[in-house]
Amino acid sequence: MGDNMNYFIIFFRTVLFYLLINLFYRIMGKREVGELSIMDLIVSMFIAEVAAISIENYKETIMLSLIPISVLVILQIIFSFLTLKNNKIREALEGKPSVIIKEGKVNFREMLKQRYNLDDLLIQLREKSIKSLADVDYAVLETSGKLSVFPKNKLDKDFPLAVILDGMIEEDTLKELNKTNAWLEKELVKQNLRLENIFYAFYKNKQLYIIEKTNN
């Protein structure tokens, strides 16, 4: 009778944590596994470990597991909100995309900085059905570890560079474009726009394209 009860408790906890973890991930608004950031991955590993320990130690109260899991979920929601509102916090917690290939030239210095070797690059290019480095105009290593590839196009040689993200200026992009904050402010004045009202702005074909925030 005792063994049967223990089996039932293990079965019950397994089903319960399965349902709870699904619920928690919906609350956190998780993305596909391949798009998880470093913070997402850390939280996922912690939640899985705590759940596994709780199932193994079935004689302990389940609250010893629910409390830390709930804390992790709350922390992740808070950090997600902070990274949404502040670029510097987002870069500190999640890093930022790295341009690996620019205008057909491989940035070996950035690859070394990211500990990303040539084999990694070639493998991910093949996954994108790219046969040769010579066919690539731009390649960006995203914070999730995925490689975004832009093949060469004779009709469109310029890669769109984000200048403003959610009201925050991308200083690194301005430096890469050899532009200044004064230039950007002048462009905004021309269009009678304020920085805090801009959701996204990018520079392409020697022109600044702007998407304003909406109240919807």
Coordinates of N, CA, C and O in Angstrom, one line a residue, residues 81-204:
F81 N 10.6 43.1 -18.5 CA 10.1 44.4 -18.5 C 11.2 45.5 -18.6 O 11.2 46.4 -19.4
L82 N 12.2 45.3 -17.7 CA 13.4 46.2 -17.7 C 14.1 46.2 -19.0 O 14.5 47.3 -19.5
T83 N 14.4 45.0 -19.6 CA 15.1 45.0 -20.9 C 14.3 45.6 -22.0 O 14.8 46.1 -23.0
L84 N 12.9 45.6 -21.9 CA 12.1 46.2 -22.9 C 12.2 47.7 -22.9 O 12.1 48.4 -23.9
K85 N 12.4 48.2 -21.7 CA 12.4 49.7 -21.5 C 13.8 50.3 -21.5 O 13.9 51.5 -21.7
N86 N 14.8 49.5 -21.3 CA 16.2 50.1 -21.2 C 17.2 49.2 -22.1 O 17.4 48.1 -21.8
N87 N 17.8 49.9 -23.1 CA 18.7 49.2 -23.9 C 19.9 48.7 -23.2 O 20.5 47.6 -23.5
K88 N 20.5 49.5 -22.3 CA 21.7 49.2 -21.6 C 21.5 48.0 -20.7 O 22.4 47.1 -20.6
I89 N 20.3 47.9 -20.0 CA 20.0 46.7 -19.2 C 19.9 45.5 -20.1 O 20.4 44.4 -19.8
R90 N 19.3 45.6 -21.3 CA 19.1 44.5 -22.2 C 20.4 44.0 -22.7 O 20.7 42.8 -22.8
E91 N 21.3 44.9 -23.0 CA 22.7 44.5 -23.5 C 23.5 43.8 -22.4 O 24.2 42.9 -22.7
A92 N 23.3 44.3 -21.2 CA 24.0 43.7 -20.0 C 23.6 42.3 -19.7 O 24.4 41.4 -19.4
L93 N 22.3 42.1 -19.9 CA 21.7 40.8 -19.5 C 21.7 39.8 -20.7 O 21.9 38.6 -20.5
E94 N 21.5 40.3 -21.9 CA 21.3 39.4 -23.0 C 22.4 39.6 -24.1 O 22.4 38.8 -25.0
G95 N 23.2 40.6 -24.0 CA 24.2 40.9 -25.0 C 23.5 41.6 -26.2 O 22.3 42.0 -26.1
K96 N 24.2 41.8 -27.3 CA 23.6 42.4 -28.5 C 24.1 41.7 -29.7 O 25.2 41.0 -29.7
P97 N 23.4 41.8 -30.8 CA 23.8 41.2 -32.1 C 25.2 41.6 -32.5 O 25.6 42.8 -32.3
S98 N 25.9 40.7 -33.2 CA 27.2 41.0 -33.7 C 27.3 40.9 -35.2 O 26.8 39.8 -35.7
V99 N 27.8 41.9 -35.8 CA 27.9 41.8 -37.3 C 29.2 41.0 -37.6 O 30.3 41.4 -37.4
I100 N 29.0 39.8 -38.2 CA 30.1 38.8 -38.5 C 30.6 39.1 -39.9 O 31.8 39.0 -40.1
I101 N 29.7 39.4 -40.8 CA 30.1 39.7 -42.2 C 29.5 41.0 -42.6 O 28.2 41.2 -42.4
K102 N 30.3 41.9 -43.0 CA 29.8 43.3 -43.5 C 30.3 43.6 -44.8 O 31.5 43.5 -45.1
E103 N 29.4 43.8 -45.7 CA 29.7 44.1 -47.1 C 30.6 43.1 -47.7 O 31.6 43.4 -48.4
G104 N 30.3 41.8 -47.4 CA 31.1 40.7 -47.9 C 32.4 40.4 -47.2 O 33.1 39.4 -47.6
K105 N 32.8 41.2 -46.2 CA 34.0 41.0 -45.5 C 33.8 40.4 -44.1 O 32.9 40.9 -43.4
V106 N 34.5 39.3 -43.8 CA 34.4 38.7 -42.5 C 35.1 39.5 -41.4 O 36.2 39.9 -41.6
N107 N 34.4 39.7 -40.3 CA 34.9 40.5 -39.2 C 35.5 39.5 -38.2 O 34.8 39.0 -37.3
F108 N 36.8 39.1 -38.4 CA 37.4 38.1 -37.6 C 37.6 38.6 -36.1 O 37.6 37.8 -35.2
R109 N 37.8 39.9 -36.0 CA 37.9 40.4 -34.6 C 36.7 40.2 -33.8 O 36.7 39.8 -32.6
E110 N 35.5 40.4 -34.4 CA 34.2 40.2 -33.7 C 34.0 38.7 -33.5 O 33.5 38.3 -32.4
M111 N 34.4 37.9 -34.4 CA 34.3 36.4 -34.2 C 35.1 36.0 -33.0 O 34.7 35.1 -32.2
L112 N 36.3 36.5 -32.9 CA 37.2 36.1 -31.8 C 36.6 36.6 -30.5 O 36.6 35.9 -29.5
K113 N 36.0 37.8 -30.5 CA 35.4 38.3 -29.3 C 34.2 37.5 -28.8 O 34.0 37.3 -27.6
Q114 N 33.4 36.9 -29.8 CA 32.3 36.1 -29.5 C 32.6 34.6 -29.4 O 31.7 33.8 -29.2
R115 N 33.9 34.3 -29.5 CA 34.3 32.9 -29.5 C 33.6 32.1 -30.5 O 33.1 31.0 -30.2
Y116 N 33.5 32.6 -31.7 CA 32.7 32.1 -32.8 C 33.7 31.8 -33.9 O 34.3 32.7 -34.5
N117 N 34.0 30.5 -34.2 CA 35.0 30.1 -35.2 C 34.5 30.0 -36.6 O 33.2 30.0 -36.8
L118 N 35.4 29.8 -37.5 CA 35.0 29.7 -38.9 C 34.1 28.5 -39.2 O 33.2 28.6 -40.1
D119 N 34.4 27.4 -38.6 CA 33.5 26.2 -38.8 C 32.1 26.5 -38.4 O 31.1 26.1 -39.1
D120 N 31.9 27.2 -37.2 CA 30.5 27.6 -36.8 C 29.8 28.4 -37.9 O 28.7 28.2 -38.2
L121 N 30.6 29.4 -38.4 CA 30.0 30.3 -39.5 C 29.6 29.5 -40.7 O 28.5 29.6 -41.2
L122 N 30.5 28.6 -41.2 CA 30.3 27.9 -42.4 C 29.1 26.9 -42.2 O 28.3 26.7 -43.1
I123 N 29.0 26.3 -41.0 CA 27.9 25.4 -40.8 C 26.6 26.1 -40.8 O 25.6 25.7 -41.4
Q124 N 26.5 27.3 -40.2 CA 25.2 28.0 -40.1 C 24.9 28.6 -41.5 O 23.7 28.8 -41.8
L125 N 25.9 28.9 -42.3 CA 25.6 29.4 -43.7 C 25.1 28.2 -44.5 O 24.1 28.4 -45.3
R126 N 25.6 27.0 -44.3 CA 25.1 25.9 -45.1 C 23.6 25.6 -44.7 O 22.8 25.2 -45.5
E127 N 23.3 25.8 -43.4 CA 21.9 25.6 -42.9 C 21.0 26.6 -43.6 O 19.8 26.4 -43.7
K128 N 21.5 27.7 -44.1 CA 20.7 28.7 -44.8 C 20.8 28.5 -46.3 O 20.4 29.4 -47.1
S129 N 21.4 27.4 -46.7 CA 21.6 27.1 -48.1 C 22.5 28.0 -48.8 O 22.3 28.3 -50.0
I130 N 23.5 28.6 -48.1 CA 24.5 29.5 -48.7 C 25.7 28.6 -49.0 O 26.3 28.0 -48.0
K131 N 26.2 28.6 -50.2 CA 27.3 27.7 -50.6 C 28.6 28.3 -50.3 O 29.6 27.6 -50.0
S132 N 28.8 29.6 -50.3 CA 30.1 30.2 -50.2 C 30.0 31.6 -49.4 O 28.9 32.2 -49.5
L133 N 31.1 31.9 -48.8 CA 31.2 33.2 -48.1 C 31.0 34.3 -49.1 O 30.5 35.4 -48.8
A134 N 31.4 34.1 -50.4 CA 31.4 35.1 -51.4 C 29.9 35.5 -51.8 O 29.7 36.5 -52.4
D135 N 29.0 34.6 -51.4 CA 27.6 34.9 -51.7 C 26.9 35.8 -50.6 O 25.7 36.1 -50.7
V136 N 27.6 36.1 -49.5 CA 27.0 36.8 -48.4 C 27.4 38.2 -48.4 O 28.6 38.6 -48.5
D137 N 26.4 39.1 -48.2 CA 26.6 40.5 -48.1 C 26.8 40.9 -46.6 O 27.8 41.5 -46.2
Y138 N 25.8 40.5 -45.8 CA 25.8 40.7 -44.4 C 25.4 39.4 -43.6 O 24.6 38.7 -44.1
A139 N 26.0 39.2 -42.5 CA 25.6 38.1 -41.6 C 25.7 38.7 -40.1 O 26.7 39.2 -39.7
V140 N 24.6 38.5 -39.4 CA 24.5 39.0 -38.0 C 24.3 37.8 -37.1 O 23.3 37.1 -37.2
L141 N 25.1 37.7 -36.1 CA 25.0 36.7 -35.0 C 24.1 37.3 -34.0 O 24.4 38.2 -33.3
E142 N 22.9 36.7 -33.9 CA 21.9 37.2 -32.9 C 22.2 36.8 -31.5 O 23.0 35.9 -31.3
T143 N 21.5 37.4 -30.5 CA 21.8 37.1 -29.1 C 21.3 35.7 -28.8 O 21.8 35.1 -27.8
S144 N 20.5 35.1 -29.6 CA 20.0 33.7 -29.4 C 21.0 32.7 -29.9 O 20.9 31.5 -29.6
G145 N 22.0 33.2 -30.6 CA 23.0 32.3 -31.2 C 22.7 31.9 -32.7 O 23.5 31.3 -33.4
K146 N 21.5 32.4 -33.2 CA 21.2 32.2 -34.6 C 21.9 33.2 -35.5 O 22.3 34.3 -35.0
L147 N 22.2 32.8 -36.7 CA 22.8 33.6 -37.7 C 21.8 34.1 -38.7 O 21.2 33.3 -39.4
S148 N 21.7 35.4 -38.8 CA 20.8 36.0 -39.8 C 21.7 36.4 -41.0 O 22.7 37.1 -40.8
V149 N 21.3 35.9 -42.1 CA 22.1 36.0 -43.3 C 21.4 36.8 -44.4 O 20.2 36.6 -44.7
F150 N 22.1 37.8 -45.0 CA 21.6 38.6 -46.1 C 22.5 38.3 -47.3 O 23.6 38.9 -47.4
P151 N 22.0 37.5 -48.3 CA 22.8 37.2 -49.5 C 23.0 38.5 -50.3 O 22.3 39.5 -50.2
K152 N 24.0 38.5 -51.2 CA 24.3 39.6 -52.0 C 23.2 39.8 -53.0 O 22.7 38.9 -53.6
N153 N 22.9 41.1 -53.2 CA 21.8 41.4 -54.1 C 22.3 42.7 -54.9 O 22.5 43.7 -54.3
K154 N 22.4 42.5 -56.2 CA 22.9 43.6 -57.0 C 22.0 44.8 -57.0 O 22.5 45.9 -57.2
L155 N 20.7 44.6 -56.8 CA 19.8 45.7 -56.8 C 19.7 46.4 -55.5 O 19.2 47.5 -55.4
D156 N 20.1 45.8 -54.4 CA 20.0 46.4 -53.1 C 21.2 46.0 -52.2 O 21.4 45.0 -51.7
K157 N 22.2 46.9 -52.2 CA 23.5 46.6 -51.5 C 23.5 47.1 -50.1 O 24.5 46.8 -49.4
D158 N 22.6 47.9 -49.7 CA 22.6 48.5 -48.3 C 21.9 47.7 -47.3 O 20.8 47.2 -47.6
F159 N 22.5 47.5 -46.2 CA 21.9 46.7 -45.1 C 21.2 47.7 -44.1 O 21.9 48.7 -43.7
P160 N 20.0 47.5 -43.7 CA 19.3 48.4 -42.8 C 19.9 48.3 -41.4 O 20.0 47.3 -40.8
L161 N 20.4 49.5 -40.9 CA 21.0 49.6 -39.6 C 20.1 50.3 -38.7 O 19.7 51.4 -38.9
A162 N 19.8 49.7 -37.5 CA 18.9 50.3 -36.5 C 19.6 51.5 -35.9 O 20.7 51.3 -35.3
V163 N 18.9 52.6 -35.9 CA 19.5 53.8 -35.3 C 18.8 54.2 -34.0 O 19.4 54.6 -33.0
I164 N 17.5 53.9 -34.0 CA 16.7 54.1 -32.8 C 15.8 52.9 -32.5 O 15.2 52.3 -33.4
L165 N 15.8 52.4 -31.2 CA 15.0 51.3 -30.8 C 14.2 51.7 -29.6 O 14.8 52.0 -28.5
D166 N 12.9 51.8 -29.8 CA 12.0 52.1 -28.7 C 12.4 53.4 -27.9 O 12.5 53.4 -26.7
G167 N 12.7 54.4 -28.7 CA 13.1 55.7 -28.1 C 14.5 55.8 -27.6 O 14.8 56.9 -27.1
M168 N 15.3 54.8 -27.9 CA 16.7 54.8 -27.4 C 17.7 54.8 -28.6 O 17.5 54.1 -29.5
I169 N 18.6 55.7 -28.6 CA 19.6 55.9 -29.7 C 20.6 54.7 -29.6 O 21.2 54.4 -28.5
E170 N 20.9 54.1 -30.7 CA 21.9 53.1 -30.9 C 23.2 53.8 -31.2 O 23.5 54.0 -32.4
E171 N 24.0 54.1 -30.2 CA 25.2 54.8 -30.3 C 26.2 54.1 -31.2 O 26.9 54.7 -32.0
D172 N 26.3 52.8 -31.1 CA 27.3 52.0 -31.9 C 27.0 52.1 -33.4 O 27.8 52.2 -34.2
T173 N 25.7 52.1 -33.7 CA 25.2 52.3 -35.1 C 25.6 53.6 -35.7 O 26.1 53.7 -36.8
L174 N 25.4 54.7 -34.9 CA 25.8 56.0 -35.3 C 27.3 56.1 -35.6 O 27.7 56.7 -36.6
K175 N 28.1 55.5 -34.8 CA 29.6 55.5 -35.0 C 29.9 54.7 -36.3 O 30.8 55.1 -37.0
E176 N 29.2 53.6 -36.5 CA 29.5 52.8 -37.7 C 29.1 53.6 -38.9 O 29.7 53.4 -40.0
L177 N 28.1 54.4 -38.8 CA 27.6 55.2 -40.0 C 28.4 56.6 -40.1 O 28.1 57.3 -41.1
N178 N 29.3 56.8 -39.1 CA 30.0 58.1 -39.1 C 29.0 59.2 -39.0 O 29.2 60.3 -39.6
K179 N 28.0 59.0 -38.2 CA 27.0 60.1 -37.9 C 27.1 60.5 -36.4 O 27.6 59.7 -35.6
T180 N 26.5 61.6 -36.1 CA 26.5 62.1 -34.8 C 25.1 62.3 -34.2 O 24.1 62.2 -35.0
N181 N 25.0 62.5 -32.9 CA 23.7 62.7 -32.3 C 23.1 64.0 -32.8 O 21.9 64.1 -33.0
A182 N 24.0 65.0 -33.1 CA 23.5 66.3 -33.7 C 22.8 66.0 -35.0 O 21.8 66.6 -35.3
W183 N 23.4 65.2 -35.9 CA 22.8 64.8 -37.2 C 21.5 64.2 -37.0 O 20.5 64.5 -37.7
L184 N 21.4 63.3 -36.0 CA 20.1 62.6 -35.8 C 19.0 63.5 -35.3 O 17.9 63.5 -35.8
E185 N 19.4 64.4 -34.4 CA 18.4 65.4 -33.9 C 17.9 66.3 -35.0 O 16.8 66.7 -35.0
K186 N 18.8 66.7 -35.9 CA 18.5 67.5 -37.0 C 17.5 66.8 -37.9 O 16.5 67.4 -38.4
E187 N 17.7 65.5 -38.2 CA 16.8 64.7 -39.0 C 15.4 64.6 -38.4 O 14.4 64.6 -39.1
L188 N 15.4 64.5 -37.0 CA 14.1 64.4 -36.3 C 13.3 65.7 -36.4 O 12.1 65.7 -36.5
V189 N 14.1 66.8 -36.3 CA 13.5 68.1 -36.3 C 12.8 68.3 -37.7 O 11.7 68.9 -37.8
K190 N 13.5 67.9 -38.8 CA 13.0 68.0 -40.1 C 11.6 67.4 -40.2 O 10.7 67.9 -41.0
Q191 N 11.4 66.2 -39.5 CA 10.1 65.5 -39.6 C 9.2 65.8 -38.4 O 8.2 65.2 -38.2
N192 N 9.6 66.8 -37.6 CA 8.8 67.3 -36.5 C 8.5 66.1 -35.6 O 7.3 65.9 -35.1
L193 N 9.6 65.4 -35.2 CA 9.4 64.2 -34.4 C 10.3 64.3 -33.1 O 11.3 65.0 -33.1
R194 N 9.8 63.7 -32.0 CA 10.6 63.6 -30.8 C 11.1 62.2 -30.6 O 10.4 61.2 -30.9
L195 N 12.3 62.1 -30.0 CA 13.0 60.8 -29.8 C 12.1 59.8 -29.1 O 12.0 58.7 -29.5
E196 N 11.5 60.3 -28.0 CA 10.7 59.4 -27.1 C 9.4 58.8 -27.8 O 8.8 57.9 -27.4
N197 N 9.0 59.4 -29.0 CA 7.9 59.0 -29.7 C 8.2 58.0 -30.9 O 7.3 57.7 -31.6
I198 N 9.5 57.7 -31.0 CA 9.9 56.8 -32.1 C 10.0 55.4 -31.6 O 10.7 55.1 -30.6
F199 N 9.4 54.5 -32.3 CA 9.5 53.0 -31.9 C 10.7 52.4 -32.6 O 11.4 51.7 -31.9
Y200 N 10.9 52.7 -33.9 CA 12.0 52.1 -34.6 C 12.4 53.0 -35.7 O 11.6 53.6 -36.4
A201 N 13.7 53.2 -35.9 CA 14.3 54.0 -37.0 C 15.5 53.3 -37.5 O 16.3 52.9 -36.7
F202 N 15.6 53.2 -38.8 CA 16.8 52.6 -39.4 C 17.3 53.4 -40.6 O 16.6 54.2 -41.2
Y203 N 18.6 53.2 -40.9 CA 19.3 54.0 -42.0 C 19.6 53.0 -43.1 O 20.2 52.0 -42.9
K204 N 19.1 53.4 -44.3 CA 19.3 52.5 -45.4 C 19.3 53.4 -46.7 O 18.5 54.3 -46.8

